CSV table of C-alpha atoms and ligand atoms in Angstrom, one decimal:
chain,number,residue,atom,x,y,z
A,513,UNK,CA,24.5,18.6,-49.4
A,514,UNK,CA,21.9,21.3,-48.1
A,515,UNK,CA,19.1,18.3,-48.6
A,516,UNK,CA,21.0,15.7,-47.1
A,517,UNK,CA,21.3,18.2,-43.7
A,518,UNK,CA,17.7,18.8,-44.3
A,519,UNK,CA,16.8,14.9,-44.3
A,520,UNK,CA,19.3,14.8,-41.2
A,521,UNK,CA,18.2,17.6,-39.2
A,522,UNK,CA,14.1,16.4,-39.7
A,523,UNK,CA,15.4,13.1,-38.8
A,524,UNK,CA,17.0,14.7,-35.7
A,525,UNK,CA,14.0,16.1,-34.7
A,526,UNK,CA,11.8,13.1,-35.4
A,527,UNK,CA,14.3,11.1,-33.2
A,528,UNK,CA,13.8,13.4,-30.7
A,529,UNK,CA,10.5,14.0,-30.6
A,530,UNK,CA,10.6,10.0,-30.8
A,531,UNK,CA,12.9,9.9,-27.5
A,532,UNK,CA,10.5,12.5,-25.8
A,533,UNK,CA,7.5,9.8,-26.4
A,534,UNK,CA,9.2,7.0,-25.0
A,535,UNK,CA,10.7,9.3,-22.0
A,536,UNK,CA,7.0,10.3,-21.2
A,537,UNK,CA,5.4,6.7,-21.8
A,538,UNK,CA,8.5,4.9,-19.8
A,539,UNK,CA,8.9,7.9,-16.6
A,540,UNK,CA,6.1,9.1,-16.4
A,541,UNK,CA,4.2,6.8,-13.6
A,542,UNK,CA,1.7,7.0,-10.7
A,543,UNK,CA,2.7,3.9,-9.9
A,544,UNK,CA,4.3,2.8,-6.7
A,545,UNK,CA,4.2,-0.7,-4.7
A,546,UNK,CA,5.0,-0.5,-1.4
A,547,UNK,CA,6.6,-3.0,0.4
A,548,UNK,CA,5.5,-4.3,4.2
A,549,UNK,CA,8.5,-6.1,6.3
A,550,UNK,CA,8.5,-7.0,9.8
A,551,UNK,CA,11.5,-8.9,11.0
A,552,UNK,CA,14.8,-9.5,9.3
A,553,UNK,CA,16.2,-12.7,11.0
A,554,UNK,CA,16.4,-16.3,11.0
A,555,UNK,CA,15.0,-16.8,14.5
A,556,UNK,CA,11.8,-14.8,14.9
A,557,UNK,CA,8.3,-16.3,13.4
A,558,UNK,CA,7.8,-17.4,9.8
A,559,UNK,CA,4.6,-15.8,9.0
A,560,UNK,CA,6.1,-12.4,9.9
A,561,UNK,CA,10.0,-12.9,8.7
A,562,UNK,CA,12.4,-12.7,6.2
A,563,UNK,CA,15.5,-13.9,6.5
A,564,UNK,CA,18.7,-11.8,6.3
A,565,UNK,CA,19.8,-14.1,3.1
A,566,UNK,CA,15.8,-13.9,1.4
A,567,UNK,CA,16.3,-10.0,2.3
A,568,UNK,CA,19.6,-9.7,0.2
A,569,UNK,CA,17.5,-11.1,-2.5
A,570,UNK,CA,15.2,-8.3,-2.7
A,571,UNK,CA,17.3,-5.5,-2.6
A,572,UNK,CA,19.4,-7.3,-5.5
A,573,UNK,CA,16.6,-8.4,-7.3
A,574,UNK,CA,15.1,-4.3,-6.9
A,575,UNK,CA,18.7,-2.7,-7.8
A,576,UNK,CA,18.8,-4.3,-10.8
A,577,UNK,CA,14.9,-4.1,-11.8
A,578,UNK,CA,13.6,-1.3,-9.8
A,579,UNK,CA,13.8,2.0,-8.1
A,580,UNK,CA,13.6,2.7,-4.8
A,581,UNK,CA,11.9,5.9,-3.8
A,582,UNK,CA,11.2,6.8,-0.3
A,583,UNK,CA,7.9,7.2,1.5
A,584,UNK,CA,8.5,10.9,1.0
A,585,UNK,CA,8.6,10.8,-2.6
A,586,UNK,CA,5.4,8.4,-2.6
A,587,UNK,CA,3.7,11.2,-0.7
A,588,UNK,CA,4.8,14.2,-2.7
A,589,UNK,CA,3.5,12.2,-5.9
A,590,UNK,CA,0.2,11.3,-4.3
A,591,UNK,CA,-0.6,15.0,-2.8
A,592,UNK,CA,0.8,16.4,-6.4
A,593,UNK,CA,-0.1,13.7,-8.6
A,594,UNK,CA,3.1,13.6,-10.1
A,595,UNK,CA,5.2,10.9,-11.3
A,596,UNK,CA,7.1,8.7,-9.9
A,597,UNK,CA,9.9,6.2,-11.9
A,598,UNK,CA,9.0,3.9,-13.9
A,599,UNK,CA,8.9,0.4,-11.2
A,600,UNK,CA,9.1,2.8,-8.5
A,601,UNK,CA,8.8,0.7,-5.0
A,602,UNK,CA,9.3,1.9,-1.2
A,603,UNK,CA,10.4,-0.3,1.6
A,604,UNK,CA,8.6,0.0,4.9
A,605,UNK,CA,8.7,-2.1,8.3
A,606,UNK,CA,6.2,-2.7,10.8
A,607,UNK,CA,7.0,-2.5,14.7
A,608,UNK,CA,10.3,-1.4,15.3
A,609,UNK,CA,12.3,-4.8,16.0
A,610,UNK,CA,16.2,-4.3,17.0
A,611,UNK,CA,16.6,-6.9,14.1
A,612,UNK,CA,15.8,-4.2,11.6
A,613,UNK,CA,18.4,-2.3,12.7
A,614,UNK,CA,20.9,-5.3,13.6
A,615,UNK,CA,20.4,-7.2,10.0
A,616,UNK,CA,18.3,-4.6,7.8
A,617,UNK,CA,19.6,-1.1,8.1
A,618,UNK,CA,23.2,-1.8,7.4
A,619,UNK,CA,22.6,-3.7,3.9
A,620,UNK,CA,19.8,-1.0,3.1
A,621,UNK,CA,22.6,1.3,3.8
A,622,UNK,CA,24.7,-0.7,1.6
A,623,UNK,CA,22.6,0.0,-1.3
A,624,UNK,CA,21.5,3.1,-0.4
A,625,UNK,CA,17.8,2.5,-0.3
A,626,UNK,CA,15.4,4.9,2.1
A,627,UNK,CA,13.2,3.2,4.4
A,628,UNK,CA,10.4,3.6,7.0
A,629,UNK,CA,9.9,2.1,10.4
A,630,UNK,CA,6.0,2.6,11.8
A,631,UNK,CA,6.7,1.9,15.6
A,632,UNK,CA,4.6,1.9,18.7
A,633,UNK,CA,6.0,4.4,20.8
A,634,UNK,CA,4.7,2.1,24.0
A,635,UNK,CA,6.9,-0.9,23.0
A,636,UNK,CA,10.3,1.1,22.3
A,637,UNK,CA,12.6,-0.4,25.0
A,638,UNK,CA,10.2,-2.5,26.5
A,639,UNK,CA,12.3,-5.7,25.5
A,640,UNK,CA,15.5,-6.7,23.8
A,641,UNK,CA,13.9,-7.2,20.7
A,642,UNK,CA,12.5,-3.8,20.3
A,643,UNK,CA,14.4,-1.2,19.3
A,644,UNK,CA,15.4,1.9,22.2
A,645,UNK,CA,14.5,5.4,21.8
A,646,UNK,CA,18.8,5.8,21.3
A,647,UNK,CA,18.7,3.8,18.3
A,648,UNK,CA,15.9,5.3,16.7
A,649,UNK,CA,17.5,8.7,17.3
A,650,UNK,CA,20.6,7.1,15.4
A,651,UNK,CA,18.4,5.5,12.8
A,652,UNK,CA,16.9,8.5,12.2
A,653,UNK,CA,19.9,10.9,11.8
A,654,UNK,CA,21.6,8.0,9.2
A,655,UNK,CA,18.1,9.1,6.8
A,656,UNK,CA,15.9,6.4,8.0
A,657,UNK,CA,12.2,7.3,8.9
A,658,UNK,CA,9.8,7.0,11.8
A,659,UNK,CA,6.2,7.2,11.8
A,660,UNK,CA,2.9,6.4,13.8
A,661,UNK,CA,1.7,2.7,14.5
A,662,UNK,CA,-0.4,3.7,17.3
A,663,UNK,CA,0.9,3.7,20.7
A,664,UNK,CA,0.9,-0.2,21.8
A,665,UNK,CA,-0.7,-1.8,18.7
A,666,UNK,CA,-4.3,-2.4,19.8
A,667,UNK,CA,-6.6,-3.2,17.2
A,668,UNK,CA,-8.2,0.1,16.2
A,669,UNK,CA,-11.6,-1.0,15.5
A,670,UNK,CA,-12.4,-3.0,18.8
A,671,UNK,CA,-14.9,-0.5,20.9
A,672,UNK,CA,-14.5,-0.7,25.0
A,673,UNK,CA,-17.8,-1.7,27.1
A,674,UNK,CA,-20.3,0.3,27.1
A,675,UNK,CA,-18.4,2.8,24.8
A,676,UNK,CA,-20.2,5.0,22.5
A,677,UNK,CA,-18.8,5.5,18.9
A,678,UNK,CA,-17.9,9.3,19.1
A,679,UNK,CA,-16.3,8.1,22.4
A,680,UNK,CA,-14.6,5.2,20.4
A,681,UNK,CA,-13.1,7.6,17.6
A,682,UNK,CA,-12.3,10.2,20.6
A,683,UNK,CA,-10.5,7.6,22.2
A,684,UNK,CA,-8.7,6.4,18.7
A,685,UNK,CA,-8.1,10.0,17.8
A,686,UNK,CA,-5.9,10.8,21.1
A,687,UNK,CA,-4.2,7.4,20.8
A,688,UNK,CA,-3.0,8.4,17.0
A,689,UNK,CA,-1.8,12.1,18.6
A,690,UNK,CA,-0.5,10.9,21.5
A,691,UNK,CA,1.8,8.6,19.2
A,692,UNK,CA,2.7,11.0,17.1
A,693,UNK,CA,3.9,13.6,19.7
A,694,UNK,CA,6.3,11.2,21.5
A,695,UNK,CA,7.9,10.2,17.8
A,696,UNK,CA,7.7,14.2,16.9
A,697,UNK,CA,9.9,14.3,20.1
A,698,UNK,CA,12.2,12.1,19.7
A,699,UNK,CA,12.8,12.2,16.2
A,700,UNK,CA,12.4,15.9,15.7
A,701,UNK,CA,9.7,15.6,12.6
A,702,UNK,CA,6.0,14.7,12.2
A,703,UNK,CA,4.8,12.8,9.0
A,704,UNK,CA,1.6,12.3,9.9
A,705,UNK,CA,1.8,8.6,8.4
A,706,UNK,CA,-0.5,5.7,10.3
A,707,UNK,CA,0.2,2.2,9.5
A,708,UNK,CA,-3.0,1.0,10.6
A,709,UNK,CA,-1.9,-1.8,13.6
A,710,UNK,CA,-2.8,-5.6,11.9
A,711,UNK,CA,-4.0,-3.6,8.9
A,712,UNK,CA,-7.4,-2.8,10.0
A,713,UNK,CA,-9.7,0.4,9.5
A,714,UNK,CA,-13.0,1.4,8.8
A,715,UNK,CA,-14.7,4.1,7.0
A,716,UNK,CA,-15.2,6.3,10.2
A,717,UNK,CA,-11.5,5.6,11.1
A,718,UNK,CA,-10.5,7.0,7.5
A,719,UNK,CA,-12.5,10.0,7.6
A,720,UNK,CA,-11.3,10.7,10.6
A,721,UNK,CA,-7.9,10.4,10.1
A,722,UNK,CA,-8.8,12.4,6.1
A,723,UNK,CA,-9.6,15.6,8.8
A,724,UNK,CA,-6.7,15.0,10.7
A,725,UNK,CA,-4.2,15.3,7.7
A,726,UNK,CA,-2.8,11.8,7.9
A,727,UNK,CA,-2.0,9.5,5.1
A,728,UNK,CA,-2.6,5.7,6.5
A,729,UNK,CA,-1.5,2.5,5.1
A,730,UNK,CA,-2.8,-1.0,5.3
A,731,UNK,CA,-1.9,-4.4,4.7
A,732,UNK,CA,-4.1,-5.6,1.6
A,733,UNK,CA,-2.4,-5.3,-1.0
A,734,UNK,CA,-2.1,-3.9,-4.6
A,735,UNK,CA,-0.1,-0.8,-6.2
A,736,UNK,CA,-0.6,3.0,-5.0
A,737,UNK,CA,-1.0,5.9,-6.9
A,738,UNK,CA,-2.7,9.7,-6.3
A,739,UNK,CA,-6.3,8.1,-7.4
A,740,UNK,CA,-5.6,5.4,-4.3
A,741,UNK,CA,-7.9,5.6,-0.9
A,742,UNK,CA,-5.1,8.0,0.9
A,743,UNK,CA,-6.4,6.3,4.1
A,744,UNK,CA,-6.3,2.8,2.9
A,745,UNK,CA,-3.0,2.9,1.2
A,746,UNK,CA,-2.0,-0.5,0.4
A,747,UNK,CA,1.1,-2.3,0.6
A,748,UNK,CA,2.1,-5.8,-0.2
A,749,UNK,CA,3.2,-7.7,2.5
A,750,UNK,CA,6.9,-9.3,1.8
A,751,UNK,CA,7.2,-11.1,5.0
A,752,UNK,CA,6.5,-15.2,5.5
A,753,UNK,CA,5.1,-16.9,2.4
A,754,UNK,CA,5.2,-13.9,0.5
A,755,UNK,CA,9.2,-13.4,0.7
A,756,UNK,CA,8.8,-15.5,-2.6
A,757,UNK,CA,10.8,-13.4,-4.8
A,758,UNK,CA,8.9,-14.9,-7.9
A,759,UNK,CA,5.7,-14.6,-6.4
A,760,UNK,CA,7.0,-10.9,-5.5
A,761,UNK,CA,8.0,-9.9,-8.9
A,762,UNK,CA,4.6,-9.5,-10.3
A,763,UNK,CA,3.7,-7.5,-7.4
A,764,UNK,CA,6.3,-5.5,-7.5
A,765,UNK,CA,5.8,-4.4,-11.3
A,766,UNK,CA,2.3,-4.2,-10.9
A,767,UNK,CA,0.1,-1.0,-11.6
A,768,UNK,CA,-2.4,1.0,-9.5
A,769,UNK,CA,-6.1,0.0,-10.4
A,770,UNK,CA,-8.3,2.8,-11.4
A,771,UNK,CA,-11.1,1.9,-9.2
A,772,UNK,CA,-13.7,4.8,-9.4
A,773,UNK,CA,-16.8,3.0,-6.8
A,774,UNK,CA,-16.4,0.3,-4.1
A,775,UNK,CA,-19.7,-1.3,-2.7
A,776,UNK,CA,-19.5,-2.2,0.1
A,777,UNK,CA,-17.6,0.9,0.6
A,778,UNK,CA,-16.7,0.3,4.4
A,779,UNK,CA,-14.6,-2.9,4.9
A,780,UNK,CA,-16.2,-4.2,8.2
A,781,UNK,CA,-18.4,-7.3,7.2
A,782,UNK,CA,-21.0,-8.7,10.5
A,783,UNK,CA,-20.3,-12.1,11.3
A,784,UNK,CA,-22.2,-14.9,9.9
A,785,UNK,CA,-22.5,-13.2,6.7
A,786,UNK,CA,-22.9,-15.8,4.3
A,787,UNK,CA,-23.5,-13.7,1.3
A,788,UNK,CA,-21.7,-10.7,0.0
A,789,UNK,CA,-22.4,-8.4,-2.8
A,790,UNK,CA,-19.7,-6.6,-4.0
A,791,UNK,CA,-19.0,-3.9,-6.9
A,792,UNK,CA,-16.6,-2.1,-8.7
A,793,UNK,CA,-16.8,0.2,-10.9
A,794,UNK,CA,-13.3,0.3,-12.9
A,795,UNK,CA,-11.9,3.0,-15.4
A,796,UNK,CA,-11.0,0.5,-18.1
A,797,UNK,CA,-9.0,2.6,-20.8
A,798,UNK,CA,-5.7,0.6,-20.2
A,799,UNK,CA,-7.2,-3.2,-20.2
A,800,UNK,CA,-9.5,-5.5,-21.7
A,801,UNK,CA,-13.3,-5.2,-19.1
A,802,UNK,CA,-13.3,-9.8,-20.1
A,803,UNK,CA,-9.6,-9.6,-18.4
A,804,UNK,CA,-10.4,-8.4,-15.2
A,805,UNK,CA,-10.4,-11.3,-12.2
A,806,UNK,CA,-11.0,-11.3,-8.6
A,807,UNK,CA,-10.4,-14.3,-6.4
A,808,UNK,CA,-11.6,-14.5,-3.0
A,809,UNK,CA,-9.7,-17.1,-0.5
A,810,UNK,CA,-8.8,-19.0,-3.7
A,811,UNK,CA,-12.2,-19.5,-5.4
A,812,UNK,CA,-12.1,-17.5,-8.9
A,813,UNK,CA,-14.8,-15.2,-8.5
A,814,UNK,CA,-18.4,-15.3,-11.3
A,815,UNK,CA,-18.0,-11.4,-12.6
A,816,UNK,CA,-20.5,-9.7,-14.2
A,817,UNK,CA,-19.8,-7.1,-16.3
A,818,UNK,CA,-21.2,-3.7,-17.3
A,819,UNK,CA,-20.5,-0.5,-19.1
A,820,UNK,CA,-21.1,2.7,-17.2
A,821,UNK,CA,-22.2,5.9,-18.4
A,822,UNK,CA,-19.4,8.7,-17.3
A,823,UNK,CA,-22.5,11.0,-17.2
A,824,UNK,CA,-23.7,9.3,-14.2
A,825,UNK,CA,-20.4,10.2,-12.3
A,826,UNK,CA,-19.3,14.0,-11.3
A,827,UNK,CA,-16.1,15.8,-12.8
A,828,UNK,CA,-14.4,14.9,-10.2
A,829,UNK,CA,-14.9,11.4,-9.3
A,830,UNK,CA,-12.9,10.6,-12.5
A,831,UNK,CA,-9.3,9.9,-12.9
A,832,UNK,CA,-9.1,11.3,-16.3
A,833,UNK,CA,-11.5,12.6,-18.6
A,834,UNK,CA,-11.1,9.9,-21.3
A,835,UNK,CA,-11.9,7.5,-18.3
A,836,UNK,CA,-13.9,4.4,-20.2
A,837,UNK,CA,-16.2,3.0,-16.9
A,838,UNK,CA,-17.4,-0.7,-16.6
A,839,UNK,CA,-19.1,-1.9,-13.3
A,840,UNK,CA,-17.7,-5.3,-12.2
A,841,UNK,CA,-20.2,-7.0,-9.7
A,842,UNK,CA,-20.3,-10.7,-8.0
A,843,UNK,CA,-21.2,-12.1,-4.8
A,844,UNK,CA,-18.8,-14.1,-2.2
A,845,UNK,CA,-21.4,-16.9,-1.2
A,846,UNK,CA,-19.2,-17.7,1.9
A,847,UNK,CA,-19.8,-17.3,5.4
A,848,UNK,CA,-17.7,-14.8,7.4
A,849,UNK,CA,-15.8,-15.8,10.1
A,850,UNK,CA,-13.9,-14.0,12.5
A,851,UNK,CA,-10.5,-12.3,11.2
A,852,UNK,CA,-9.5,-10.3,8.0
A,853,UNK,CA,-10.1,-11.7,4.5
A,854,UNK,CA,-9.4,-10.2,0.9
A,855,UNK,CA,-10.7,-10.2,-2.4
A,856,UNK,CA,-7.9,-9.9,-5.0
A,857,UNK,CA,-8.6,-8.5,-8.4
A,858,UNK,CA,-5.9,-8.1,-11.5
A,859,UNK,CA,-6.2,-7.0,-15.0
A,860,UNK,CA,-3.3,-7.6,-17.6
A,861,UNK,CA,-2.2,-3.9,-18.9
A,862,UNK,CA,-2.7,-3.1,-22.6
A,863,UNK,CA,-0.1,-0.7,-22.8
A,864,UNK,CA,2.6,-1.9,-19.8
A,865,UNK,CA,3.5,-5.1,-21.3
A,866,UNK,CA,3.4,-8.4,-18.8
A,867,UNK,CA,1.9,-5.6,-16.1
A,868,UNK,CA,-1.3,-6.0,-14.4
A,869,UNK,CA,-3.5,-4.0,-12.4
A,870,UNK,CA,-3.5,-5.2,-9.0
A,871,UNK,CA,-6.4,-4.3,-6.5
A,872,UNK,CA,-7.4,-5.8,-3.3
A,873,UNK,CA,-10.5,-5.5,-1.3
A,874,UNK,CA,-10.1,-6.2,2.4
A,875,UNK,CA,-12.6,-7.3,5.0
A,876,UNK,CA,-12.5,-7.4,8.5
A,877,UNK,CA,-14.7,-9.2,10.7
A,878,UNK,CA,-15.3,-8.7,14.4
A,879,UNK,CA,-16.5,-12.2,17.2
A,880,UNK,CA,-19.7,-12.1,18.9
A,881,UNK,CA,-17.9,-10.1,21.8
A,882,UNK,CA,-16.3,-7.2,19.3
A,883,UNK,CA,-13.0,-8.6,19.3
A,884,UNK,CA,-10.4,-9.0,16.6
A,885,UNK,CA,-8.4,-12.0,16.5
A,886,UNK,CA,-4.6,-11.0,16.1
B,68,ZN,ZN1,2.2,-4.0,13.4
């Protein structure tokens, strides 16, 4: 009798300390992908729509896969590095279309889902397809939130004539605050979240925006976590031909990569460039250095592959202290052209079964006159 309580109560606490392993493997997650919308509606254009049906889909196929946290909650577990849910994913819309509110808001009220809207303050009301100032109030008291796309959407890295670059970040830097006061007005609350306007940035624009307390978001894509560029957050675009729900599903169980080192460090690439060195350097504890892949406008990249001494790295440019390093290196032999471009690179997880590491690497690069093509 005593003995068999004996066996039962050790077995008790083995299948709780059992329970506690699995809770801590299965909740405890950085992970978070974030997901980029534009227009809900059957009318507006492809490459930037979903359709109300296509939209149902997701937030069917995400209540029963996935949890939806808001923007809040990614912040919180960036600034804190703590974890989020396990399949953790936040909803977010570019531009502030009245068809978000006409065919999005009332199914993501349906299921109960928080969402951001990243508006230009410039375009509220200025036609029947934006939203008006009323409905954002409305939007806004119902839970939904509203942060800073700039104030009409200009793309942040074009420079004026004759402009100098402290002038240029001056100049970028009041646009940013101007935006944010009008939405602090209206709304009542500042987040201090950018959604860079057609996804664009450079290093000075991050740096700037790192002094200015603001977390800003892309449009390359790949999982967040706290060990994430906080000014180069990426999100995976959802509108057009990625609506896809089985192309989706990969990204939307994917996992934060644990980049350490970027070369080229600052995503602006001169035009003409016809060959590009690029590195990684990769904490590869969680997958297999001969798994990791990068593809660059289709073509399967040749990756080179070396281990890193840690001893080369300070304390605090690790993620953890059990960080295994490799350097991935290849070259994109193309030439640039005008426009944004992206090298993709996954890695299958060794612990997170049928998960991979998603990580993209954007480029953006300017005419012969400075411009940026929309
Ligand atoms: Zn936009």
């Amino acid at each position: 009798m005593a003995i068999s309580r004996v066996i039962r109560k050790s077995f008790n606490i083995c299948a709780f300390i059992l329970l506690m392993s699995i809770h801590s493997i299965s909740v405890a997650s950085p992970h978070v992908s974030i997901l980029q919308y534009h227009h809900v509606s059957e009318t507006t254009p492809d490459i930037t729509s979903i359709t109300p049906t296509k939209f149902v889909e997701h937030l069917e196929y995400l209540s029963e896969h996935h949890t939806v946290v808001s923007l809040e909650d990614v912040e919180e577990s960036i600034k804190q590095k703590k974890a989020l849910p396990e399949f953790a994913v936040a909803i977010t819309f570019d531009d502030g279309y009245k068809n978000i509110l006409e065919n999005a808001h009332p199914l993501l009220k349906q299921y109960g889902y928080a969402y951001t809207v990243f508006i230009n303050p410039a375009q509220i009301g200025s036609s029947p397809s934006q939203l008006t100032w009323e409905e954002v109030k409305q939007m806004s008291k119902e839970g939904v939130t509203f942060a800073n796309h700039t104030v009409d959407h200009a793309h942040l890295l074009e420079m004026l004539e004759n402009e100098s670059e402290s002038d240029w970040l001056a100049r970028v830097k009041r646009d940013v605050e101007m935006a944010e006061t009008i939405i602090t007005q209206q709304v009542g609350y500042s987040r201090k979240w950018l959604a860079y306007p057609f996804g664009e940035f450079d290093g000075r624009l991050k740096n700037m925006l790192s002094e200015m307390g603001y977390l800003a978001f892309g449009q390359q894509s790949g999982a967040a976590a706290w060990y994430v560029d906080l000014q180069g957050l990426p999100r995976f675009p959802a509108s057009g031909r990625y609506a896809d729900l089985n192309s989706l599903k990969t990204k939307l169980r994917s996992l934060a990569m644990p980049v350490i080192k970027k070369t080229p460090n600052d995503p602006k690439v001169k035009l003409n460039t016809s060959s590009l060195a690029v590195s990684l350097v990769v904490d590869t504890q969680d997958f297999l250095p001969d798994r990791f892949a990068c593809y660059y406008l289709g073509d399967k990249m040749d990756v080179s592959i070396q281990p890193v001494s840690k001893s080369k790295l300070a304390a605090h440019e690790l993620i953890n202290e059990k960080a295994v390093l490799h350097n991935f290196a290849f070259s994109i032999n193309r030439k640039f052209n005008p426009g944004r471009s992206r090298v993709n690179c996954t890695a299958p997880s060794l612990t997170r079964g049928g998960r991979f590491y998603w990580y993209s690497l954007p480029f953006f690069t300017a005419t012969a006159q400075g411009t940026y093509p929309d």
